[in-house]
Amino acid sequence: MADTFVSDFQVRSLAGEPCAAVSVRNLSTNLYAASDAWGRKCTVAPQPCLISAEVHFKQPFGTAAANDQLGADTVHYGNLSKAILQRMKRFTVPREQEQEQEQKQSGNGNGDHSVQENNNNNFSLAYVIHDLWVGLTGWAHFGSVKEEEKPFLDISSIRFLSLTVTLPKASLLGDGVSMTCSQFFKNGPGEKMRENLISASLKIHNLKVPTLVGVNPHERRAKQFVVTSVNVERYFRMDDYYSELEGVVVKALEESSYETLEALGAHLAEKILEPDHRKDHTKWQVHIRMEKPTAVPLADCPIVEVRAGYGFPAPGRPATS
């Protein structure tokens, strides 16, 4: 399965510039699923959740543009929002209540078995976005959720689809955690759909960590904030790894004594890609973005970005003293 994954940049590049698109950004709900900022499963108390969907079509808007009426050449953003929220209902109630509802439905012969439980009845962020993908497209983006016969979207008319689920409170020192799944639909419905390019990524947004970094004498005397975002592309783990990942990044930043962001970024990439942290996922691509808000007085911040991992040469850096 890992060989079918590419980066989100590659998927978007192959899909090309859309001739017509419909999007919904930051649709808000709550979530009795995934882990919180401390790595605890949110099965008793919910956490806020934001959902974004981006749909690119193969053809320009025809009926909708010519007759000012919605047709098969588009998707109503209101109905798209309702479909997303309806699918997410299974994760917006405590797990105990959902099990009671499932038992009642099962007793009537109308149970919905498209969502298969984890062994511990706790759903991860990856599982949530994966199940949402199934509800909208009718088939599994990755994992083992059962495919459905009547999805919300007509995949035959769609060229590109991207879903992002964001947990704004799932980071201790950052602006949240998100997972994004995207696909370029080169082929139509059926088995050949699995030949289409797909991407999945996990991102921690804007970690604010006091860090000793800089080449100037005054920067060696005290720590300054470095705002760091880490995006792991080609990500296909089904567990909640982001709390552990944040710990790895924060520890490396707090222990830094580098003079340049370039060297610090290379060090961060090495730490994230160590086998102990990434387990057997040797095909990750890591994108690290670092900002120093106080470094340049007349600018918002200087920014340095580093990419490493699968498909990228190992970044060189000076040895630590």
Short mmCIF file of N, CA, C and O in Angstrom, two decimals, residues 43-44 93-101:
data_model
loop_
_atom_site.label_atom_id
_atom_site.label_comp_id
_atom_site.label_asym_id
_atom_site.label_seq_id
_atom_site.Cartn_x
_atom_site.Cartn_y
_atom_site.Cartn_z
N THR A 43 -12.82 9.89 24.55
CA THR A 43 -14.02 9.06 24.56
C THR A 43 -15.06 9.55 25.55
O THR A 43 -16.23 9.19 25.45
N VAL A 44 -14.68 10.36 26.52
CA VAL A 44 -15.61 10.86 27.54
C VAL A 44 -15.96 12.32 27.28
O VAL A 44 -17.12 12.72 27.30
N VAL A 93 -20.80 11.71 19.32
CA VAL A 93 -21.49 11.29 20.55
C VAL A 93 -20.54 10.38 21.31
O VAL A 93 -19.66 9.74 20.71
N PRO A 94 -20.69 10.30 22.65
CA PRO A 94 -19.83 9.37 23.40
C PRO A 94 -19.95 7.96 22.86
O PRO A 94 -21.00 7.53 22.40
N ARG A 95 -18.87 7.24 22.92
CA ARG A 95 -18.82 5.91 22.33
C ARG A 95 -19.89 4.98 22.92
O ARG A 95 -20.48 4.16 22.22
N GLU A 96 -20.20 5.13 24.20
CA GLU A 96 -21.19 4.28 24.84
C GLU A 96 -22.57 4.49 24.21
O GLU A 96 -23.31 3.55 23.96
N GLN A 97 -22.92 5.76 23.93
CA GLN A 97 -24.20 6.05 23.31
C GLN A 97 -24.28 5.48 21.90
O GLN A 97 -25.30 4.96 21.48
N GLU A 98 -23.16 5.57 21.16
CA GLU A 98 -23.14 5.05 19.81
C GLU A 98 -23.34 3.54 19.81
O GLU A 98 -24.06 2.99 18.97
N GLN A 99 -22.72 2.84 20.77
CA GLN A 99 -22.87 1.40 20.83
C GLN A 99 -24.32 1.02 21.12
O GLN A 99 -24.84 0.05 20.56
N GLU A 100 -24.99 1.79 22.00
CA GLU A 100 -26.39 1.52 22.29
C GLU A 100 -27.25 1.70 21.04
O GLU A 100 -28.14 0.90 20.75
N GLN A 101 -26.97 2.78 20.28
CA GLN A 101 -27.72 3.02 19.05
C GLN A 101 -27.49 1.92 18.03
O GLN A 101 -28.41 1.47 17.35
#
